mmCIF file of C-alpha atoms in Angstrom:
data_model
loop_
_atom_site.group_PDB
_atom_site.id
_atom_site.type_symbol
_atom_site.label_atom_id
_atom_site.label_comp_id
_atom_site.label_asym_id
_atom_site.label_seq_id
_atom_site.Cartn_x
_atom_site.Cartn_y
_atom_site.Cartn_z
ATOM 1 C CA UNK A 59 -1.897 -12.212 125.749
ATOM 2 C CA UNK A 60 -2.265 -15.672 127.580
ATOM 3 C CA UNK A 61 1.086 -17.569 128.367
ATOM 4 C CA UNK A 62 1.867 -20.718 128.604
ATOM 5 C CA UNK A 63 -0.592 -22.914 129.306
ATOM 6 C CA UNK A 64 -0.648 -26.530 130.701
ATOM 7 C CA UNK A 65 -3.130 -29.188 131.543
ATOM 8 C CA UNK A 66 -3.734 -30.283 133.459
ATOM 9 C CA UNK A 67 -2.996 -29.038 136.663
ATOM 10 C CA UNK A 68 -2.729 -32.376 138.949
ATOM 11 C CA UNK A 69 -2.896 -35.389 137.932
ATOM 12 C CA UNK A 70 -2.760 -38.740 140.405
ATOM 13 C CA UNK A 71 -1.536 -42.282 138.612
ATOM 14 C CA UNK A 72 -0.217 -45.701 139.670
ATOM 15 C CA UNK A 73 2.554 -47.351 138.610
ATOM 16 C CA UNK A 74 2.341 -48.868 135.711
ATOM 17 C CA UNK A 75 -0.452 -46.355 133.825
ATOM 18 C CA UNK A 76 0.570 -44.303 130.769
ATOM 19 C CA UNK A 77 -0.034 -40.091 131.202
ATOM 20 C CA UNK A 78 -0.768 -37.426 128.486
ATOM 21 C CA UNK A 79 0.563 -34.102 129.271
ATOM 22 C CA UNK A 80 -1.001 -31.227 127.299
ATOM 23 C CA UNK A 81 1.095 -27.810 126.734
ATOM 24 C CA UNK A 82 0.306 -24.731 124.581
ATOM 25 C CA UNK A 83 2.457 -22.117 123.924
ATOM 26 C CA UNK A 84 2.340 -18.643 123.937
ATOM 27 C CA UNK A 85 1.066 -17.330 120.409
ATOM 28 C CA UNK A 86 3.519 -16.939 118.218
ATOM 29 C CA UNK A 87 6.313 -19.115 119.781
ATOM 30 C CA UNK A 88 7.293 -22.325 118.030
ATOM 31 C CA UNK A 89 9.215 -24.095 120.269
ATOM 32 C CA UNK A 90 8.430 -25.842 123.163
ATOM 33 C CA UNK A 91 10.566 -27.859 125.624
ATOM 34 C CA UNK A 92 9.587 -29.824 128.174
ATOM 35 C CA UNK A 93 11.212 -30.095 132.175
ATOM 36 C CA UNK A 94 11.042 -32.525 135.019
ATOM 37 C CA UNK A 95 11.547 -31.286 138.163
ATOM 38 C CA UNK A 96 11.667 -33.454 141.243
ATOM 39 C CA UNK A 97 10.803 -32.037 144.717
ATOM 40 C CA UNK A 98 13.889 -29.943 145.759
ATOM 41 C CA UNK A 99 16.111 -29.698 142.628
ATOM 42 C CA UNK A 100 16.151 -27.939 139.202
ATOM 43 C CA UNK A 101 14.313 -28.169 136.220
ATOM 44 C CA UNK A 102 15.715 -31.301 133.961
ATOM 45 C CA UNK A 103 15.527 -30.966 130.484
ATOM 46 C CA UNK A 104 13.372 -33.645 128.959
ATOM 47 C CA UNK A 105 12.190 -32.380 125.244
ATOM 48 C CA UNK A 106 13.107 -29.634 123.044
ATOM 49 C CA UNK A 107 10.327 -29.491 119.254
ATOM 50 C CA UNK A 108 10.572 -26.543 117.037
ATOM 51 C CA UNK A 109 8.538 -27.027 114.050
ATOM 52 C CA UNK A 110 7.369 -30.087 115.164
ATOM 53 C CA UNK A 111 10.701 -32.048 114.889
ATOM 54 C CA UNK A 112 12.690 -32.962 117.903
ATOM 55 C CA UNK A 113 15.318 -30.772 118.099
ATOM 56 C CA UNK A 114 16.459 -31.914 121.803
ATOM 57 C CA UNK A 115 16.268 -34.810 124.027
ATOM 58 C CA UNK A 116 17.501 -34.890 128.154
ATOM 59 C CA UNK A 117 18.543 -38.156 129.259
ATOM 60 C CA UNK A 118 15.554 -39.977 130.154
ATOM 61 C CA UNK A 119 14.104 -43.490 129.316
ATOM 62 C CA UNK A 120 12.714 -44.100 126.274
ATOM 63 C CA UNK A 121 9.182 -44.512 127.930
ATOM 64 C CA UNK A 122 9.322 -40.620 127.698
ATOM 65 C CA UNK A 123 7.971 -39.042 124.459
ATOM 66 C CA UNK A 124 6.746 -36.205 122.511
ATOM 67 C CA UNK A 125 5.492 -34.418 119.601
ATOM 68 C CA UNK A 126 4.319 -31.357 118.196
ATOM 69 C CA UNK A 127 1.384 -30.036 116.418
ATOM 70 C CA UNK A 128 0.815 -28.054 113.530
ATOM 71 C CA UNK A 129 -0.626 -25.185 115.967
ATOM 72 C CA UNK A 130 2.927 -25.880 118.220
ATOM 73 C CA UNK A 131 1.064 -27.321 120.964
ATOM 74 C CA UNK A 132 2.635 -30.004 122.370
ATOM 75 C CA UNK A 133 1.834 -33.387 124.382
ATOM 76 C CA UNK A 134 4.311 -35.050 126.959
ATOM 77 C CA UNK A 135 3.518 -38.801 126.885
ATOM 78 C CA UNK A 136 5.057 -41.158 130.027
ATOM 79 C CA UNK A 137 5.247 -45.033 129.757
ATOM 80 C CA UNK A 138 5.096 -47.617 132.832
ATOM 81 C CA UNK A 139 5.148 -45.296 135.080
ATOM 82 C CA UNK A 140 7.098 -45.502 137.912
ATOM 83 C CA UNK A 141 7.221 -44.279 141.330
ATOM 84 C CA UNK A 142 10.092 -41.481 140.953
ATOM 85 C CA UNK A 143 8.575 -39.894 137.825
ATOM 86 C CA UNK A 144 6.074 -37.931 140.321
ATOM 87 C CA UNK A 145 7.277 -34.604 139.847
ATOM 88 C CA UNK A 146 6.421 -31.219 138.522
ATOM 89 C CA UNK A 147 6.434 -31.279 134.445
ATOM 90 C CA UNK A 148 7.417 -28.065 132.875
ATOM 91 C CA UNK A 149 6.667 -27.079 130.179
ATOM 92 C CA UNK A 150 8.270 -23.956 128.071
ATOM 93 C CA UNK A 151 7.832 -21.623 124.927
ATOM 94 C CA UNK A 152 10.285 -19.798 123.078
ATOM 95 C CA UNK A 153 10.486 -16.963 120.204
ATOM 96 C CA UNK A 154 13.004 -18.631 117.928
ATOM 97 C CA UNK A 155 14.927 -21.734 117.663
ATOM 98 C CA UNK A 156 18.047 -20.715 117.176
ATOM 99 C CA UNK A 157 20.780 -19.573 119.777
ATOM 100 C CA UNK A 158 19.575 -16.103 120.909
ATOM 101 C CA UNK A 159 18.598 -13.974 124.372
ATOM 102 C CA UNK A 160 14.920 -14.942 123.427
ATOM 103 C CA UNK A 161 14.226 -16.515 127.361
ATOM 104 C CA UNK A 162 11.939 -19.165 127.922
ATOM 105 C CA UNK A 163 8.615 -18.469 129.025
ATOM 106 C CA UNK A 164 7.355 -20.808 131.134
ATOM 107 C CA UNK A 165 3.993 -22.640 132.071
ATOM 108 C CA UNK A 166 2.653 -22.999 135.600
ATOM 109 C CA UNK A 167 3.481 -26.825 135.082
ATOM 110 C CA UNK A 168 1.329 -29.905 135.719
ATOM 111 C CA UNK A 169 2.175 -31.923 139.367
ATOM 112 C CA UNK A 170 2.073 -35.776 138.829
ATOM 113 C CA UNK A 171 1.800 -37.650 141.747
ATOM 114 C CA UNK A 172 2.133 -41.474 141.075
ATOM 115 C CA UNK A 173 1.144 -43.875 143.712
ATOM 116 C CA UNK B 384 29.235 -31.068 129.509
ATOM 117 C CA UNK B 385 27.337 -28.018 130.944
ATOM 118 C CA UNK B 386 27.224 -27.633 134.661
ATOM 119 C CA UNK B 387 25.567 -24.771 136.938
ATOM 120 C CA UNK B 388 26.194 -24.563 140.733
ATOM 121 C CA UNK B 389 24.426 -22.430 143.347
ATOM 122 C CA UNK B 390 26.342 -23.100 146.246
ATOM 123 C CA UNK B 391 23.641 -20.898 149.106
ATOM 124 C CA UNK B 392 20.673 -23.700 149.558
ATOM 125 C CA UNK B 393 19.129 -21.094 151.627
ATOM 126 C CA UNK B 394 18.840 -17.321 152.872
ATOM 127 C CA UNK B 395 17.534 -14.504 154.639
ATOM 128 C CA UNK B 396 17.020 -11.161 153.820
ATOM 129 C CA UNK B 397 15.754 -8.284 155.498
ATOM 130 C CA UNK B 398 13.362 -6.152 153.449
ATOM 131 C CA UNK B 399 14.319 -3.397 151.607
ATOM 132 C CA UNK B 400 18.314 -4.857 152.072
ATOM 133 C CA UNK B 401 20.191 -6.010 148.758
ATOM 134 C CA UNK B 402 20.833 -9.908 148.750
ATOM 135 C CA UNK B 403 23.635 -11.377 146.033
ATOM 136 C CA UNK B 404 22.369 -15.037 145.211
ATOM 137 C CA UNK B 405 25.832 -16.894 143.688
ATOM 138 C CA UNK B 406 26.211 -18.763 140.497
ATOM 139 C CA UNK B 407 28.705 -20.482 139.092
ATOM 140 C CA UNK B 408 28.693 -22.224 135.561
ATOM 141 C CA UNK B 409 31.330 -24.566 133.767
ATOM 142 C CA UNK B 410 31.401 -24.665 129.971
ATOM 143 C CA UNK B 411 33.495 -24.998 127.144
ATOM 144 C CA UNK B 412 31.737 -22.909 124.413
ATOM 145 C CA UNK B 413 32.051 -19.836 123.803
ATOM 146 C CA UNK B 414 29.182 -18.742 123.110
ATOM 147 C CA UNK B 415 26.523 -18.987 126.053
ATOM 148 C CA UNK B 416 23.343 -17.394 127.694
ATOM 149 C CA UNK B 417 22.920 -17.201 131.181
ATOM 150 C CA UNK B 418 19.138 -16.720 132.359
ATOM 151 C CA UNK B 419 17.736 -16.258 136.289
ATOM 152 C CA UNK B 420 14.298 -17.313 136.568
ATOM 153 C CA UNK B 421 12.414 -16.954 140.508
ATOM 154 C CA UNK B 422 9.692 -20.206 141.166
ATOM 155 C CA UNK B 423 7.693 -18.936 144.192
ATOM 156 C CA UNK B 424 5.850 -21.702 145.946
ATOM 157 C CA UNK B 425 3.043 -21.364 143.674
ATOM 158 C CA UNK B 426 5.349 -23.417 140.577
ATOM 159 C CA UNK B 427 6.080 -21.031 137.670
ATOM 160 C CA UNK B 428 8.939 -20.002 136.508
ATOM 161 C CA UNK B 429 9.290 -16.243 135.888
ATOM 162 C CA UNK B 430 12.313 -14.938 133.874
ATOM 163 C CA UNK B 431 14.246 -12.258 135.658
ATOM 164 C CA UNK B 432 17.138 -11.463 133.361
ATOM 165 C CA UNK B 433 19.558 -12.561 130.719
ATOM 166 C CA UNK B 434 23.511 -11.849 130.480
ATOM 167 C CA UNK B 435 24.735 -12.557 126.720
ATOM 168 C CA UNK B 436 28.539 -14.822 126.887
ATOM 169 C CA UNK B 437 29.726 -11.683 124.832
ATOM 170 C CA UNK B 438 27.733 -8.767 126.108
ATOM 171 C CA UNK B 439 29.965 -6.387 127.735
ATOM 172 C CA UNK B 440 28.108 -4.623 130.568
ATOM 173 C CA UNK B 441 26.089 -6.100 133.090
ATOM 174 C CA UNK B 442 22.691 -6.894 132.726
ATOM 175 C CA UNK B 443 20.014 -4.844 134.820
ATOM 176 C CA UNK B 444 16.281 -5.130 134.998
ATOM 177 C CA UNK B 445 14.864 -3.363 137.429
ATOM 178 C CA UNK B 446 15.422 -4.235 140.916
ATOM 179 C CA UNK B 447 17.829 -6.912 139.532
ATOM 180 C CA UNK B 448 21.346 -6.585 138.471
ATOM 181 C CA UNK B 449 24.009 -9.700 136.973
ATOM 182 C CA UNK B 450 26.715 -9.533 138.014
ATOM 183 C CA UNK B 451 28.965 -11.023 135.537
ATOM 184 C CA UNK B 452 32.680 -11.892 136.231
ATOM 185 C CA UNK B 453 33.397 -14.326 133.002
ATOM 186 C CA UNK B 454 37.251 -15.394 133.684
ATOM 187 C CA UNK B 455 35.662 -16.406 136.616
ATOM 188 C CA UNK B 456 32.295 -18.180 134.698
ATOM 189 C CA UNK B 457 30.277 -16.508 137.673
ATOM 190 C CA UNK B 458 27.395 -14.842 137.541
ATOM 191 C CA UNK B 459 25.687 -13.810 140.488
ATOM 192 C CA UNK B 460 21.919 -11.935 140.702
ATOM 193 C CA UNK B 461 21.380 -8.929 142.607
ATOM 194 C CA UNK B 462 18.597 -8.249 144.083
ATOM 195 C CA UNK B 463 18.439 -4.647 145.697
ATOM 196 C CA UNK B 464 15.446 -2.852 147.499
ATOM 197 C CA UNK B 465 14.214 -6.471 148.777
ATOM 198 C CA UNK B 466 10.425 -6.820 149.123
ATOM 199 C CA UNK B 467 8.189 -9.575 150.844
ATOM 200 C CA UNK B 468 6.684 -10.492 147.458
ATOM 201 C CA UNK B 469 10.632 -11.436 146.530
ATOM 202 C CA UNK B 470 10.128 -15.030 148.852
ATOM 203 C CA UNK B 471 11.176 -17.659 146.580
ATOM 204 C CA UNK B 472 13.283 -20.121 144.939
ATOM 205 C CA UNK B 473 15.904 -18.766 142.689
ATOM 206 C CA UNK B 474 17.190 -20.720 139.600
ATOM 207 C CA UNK B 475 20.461 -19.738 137.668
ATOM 208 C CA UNK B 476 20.687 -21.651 134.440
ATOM 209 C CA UNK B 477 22.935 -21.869 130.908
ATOM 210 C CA UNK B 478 21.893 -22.099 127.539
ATOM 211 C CA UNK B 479 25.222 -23.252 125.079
ATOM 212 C CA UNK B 480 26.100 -23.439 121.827
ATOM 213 C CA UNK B 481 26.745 -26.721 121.260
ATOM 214 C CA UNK B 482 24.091 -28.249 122.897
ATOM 215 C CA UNK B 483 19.763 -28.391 121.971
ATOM 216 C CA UNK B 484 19.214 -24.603 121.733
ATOM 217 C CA UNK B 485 15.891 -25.224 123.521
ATOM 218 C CA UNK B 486 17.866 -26.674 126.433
ATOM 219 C CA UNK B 487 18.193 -24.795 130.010
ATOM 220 C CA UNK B 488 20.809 -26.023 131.544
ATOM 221 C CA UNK B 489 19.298 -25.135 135.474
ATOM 222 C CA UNK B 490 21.562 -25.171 139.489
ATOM 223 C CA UNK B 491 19.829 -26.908 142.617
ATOM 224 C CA UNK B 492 18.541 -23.062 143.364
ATOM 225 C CA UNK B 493 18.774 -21.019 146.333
ATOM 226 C CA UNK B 494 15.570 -20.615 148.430
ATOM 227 C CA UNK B 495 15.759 -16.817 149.533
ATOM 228 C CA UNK B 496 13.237 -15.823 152.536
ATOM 229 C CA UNK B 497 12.276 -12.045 152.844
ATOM 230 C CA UNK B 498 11.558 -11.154 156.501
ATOM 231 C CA UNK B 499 9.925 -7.775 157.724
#
């Protein structure tokens, strides 16, 4: 069975441009969430859809956004981009929604570089 | 709020030694998960193992062990019978109750280097 899957794989902006980041989950799993994780530190939670409703948000500007399809994959969409959003973007799938030891499976991410 | 700290930024291991990689969590529900997930330099994050809040034995998978201490809110990862192929970052993190339940709460990691 495929896992997660992102695209794509690099991606090299400037500041200012807008950025689509495309995530499909493992079959089956409805929720997604979505991670930013600077060079050096942990994941940061950014996005959690189940069902296509926003079920979660991290604290990051509102030039970070979301959604969910009807087939659960998800899109990632960043704003006036700025210099310290070049990180690695996460993306993760999930059984169930609710509280459970269902872990989240994880794509190989997409690495934004913004210059 | 939810914090997670991995307080060993780095270490070696010799292969085929067991290495303990600490974790320490702060949290007021009472109901949690704790996951460990490896990133080797590649990018993805592979699950490793899960210890339930309320589960009362430690969780095993393999090579990997938790051990969970909760009146301390620790719990440290394992990893016995090191190989090469175990060079990586490590990632503790928390899932709560009260919080998004898609929401991994993740520590700074601990980079853990596997030498012959």
């Amino acid at each position: 069975d495929a896992g997660v899957t992102q695209s794509p794989t690099h991606l090299i902006k400037t500041r200012g441009q807008h950025v689509t980041l495309r995530c499909s989950p493992i079959s089956g799993h409805k929720s997604v969430s979505w991670y930013q994780q600077v060079l050096g530190q942990g994941p940061q939670f950014i996005f959690q859809y189940y069902e296509k409703e926003e079920r979660g948000r991290g604290n990051f500007p509102d030039r970070f956004s979301a959604r969910q399809f009807p087939n659960y994959s998800s899109e990632l969409n960043v704003n006036a981009l700025l210099l310290g959003d070049s990180a690695l973007y996460l993306c993760a799938s999930s059984l169930w929604e609710s509280y459970s030891n269902q872990p989240q499976h994880f794509g190989d991410g997409t690495r934004l570089s913004i210059l | 709020a939810q914090k997670i700290t991995q307080t060993q930024p780095g270490m070696f291991v010799q292969e085929k030694e067991a290495v303990t990689l600490d974790c320490t969590y702060d949290t007021s529900d009472q109901s949690y998960g704790l996951f460990w997930y490896k990133q080797p330099s590649s990018g993805e994050m592979i699950f490793l193992i899960y210890q339930g809040s309320y589960d009362e034995q430690n969780a095993t998978e393999g090579r990997y062990s938790l051990n969970f201490q909760k009146a301390r809110k620790s719990a440290n990862l394992v990893i016995s019978a090191s190989q090469l192929g175990d060079s990586a970052m490590y990632f503790c993190a928390m899932r709560g109750s009260t919080d998004s339940w898609g929401k991994l709460q993740f520590g700074a990691g601990t980079q853990v280097v596997v030498t012959p």
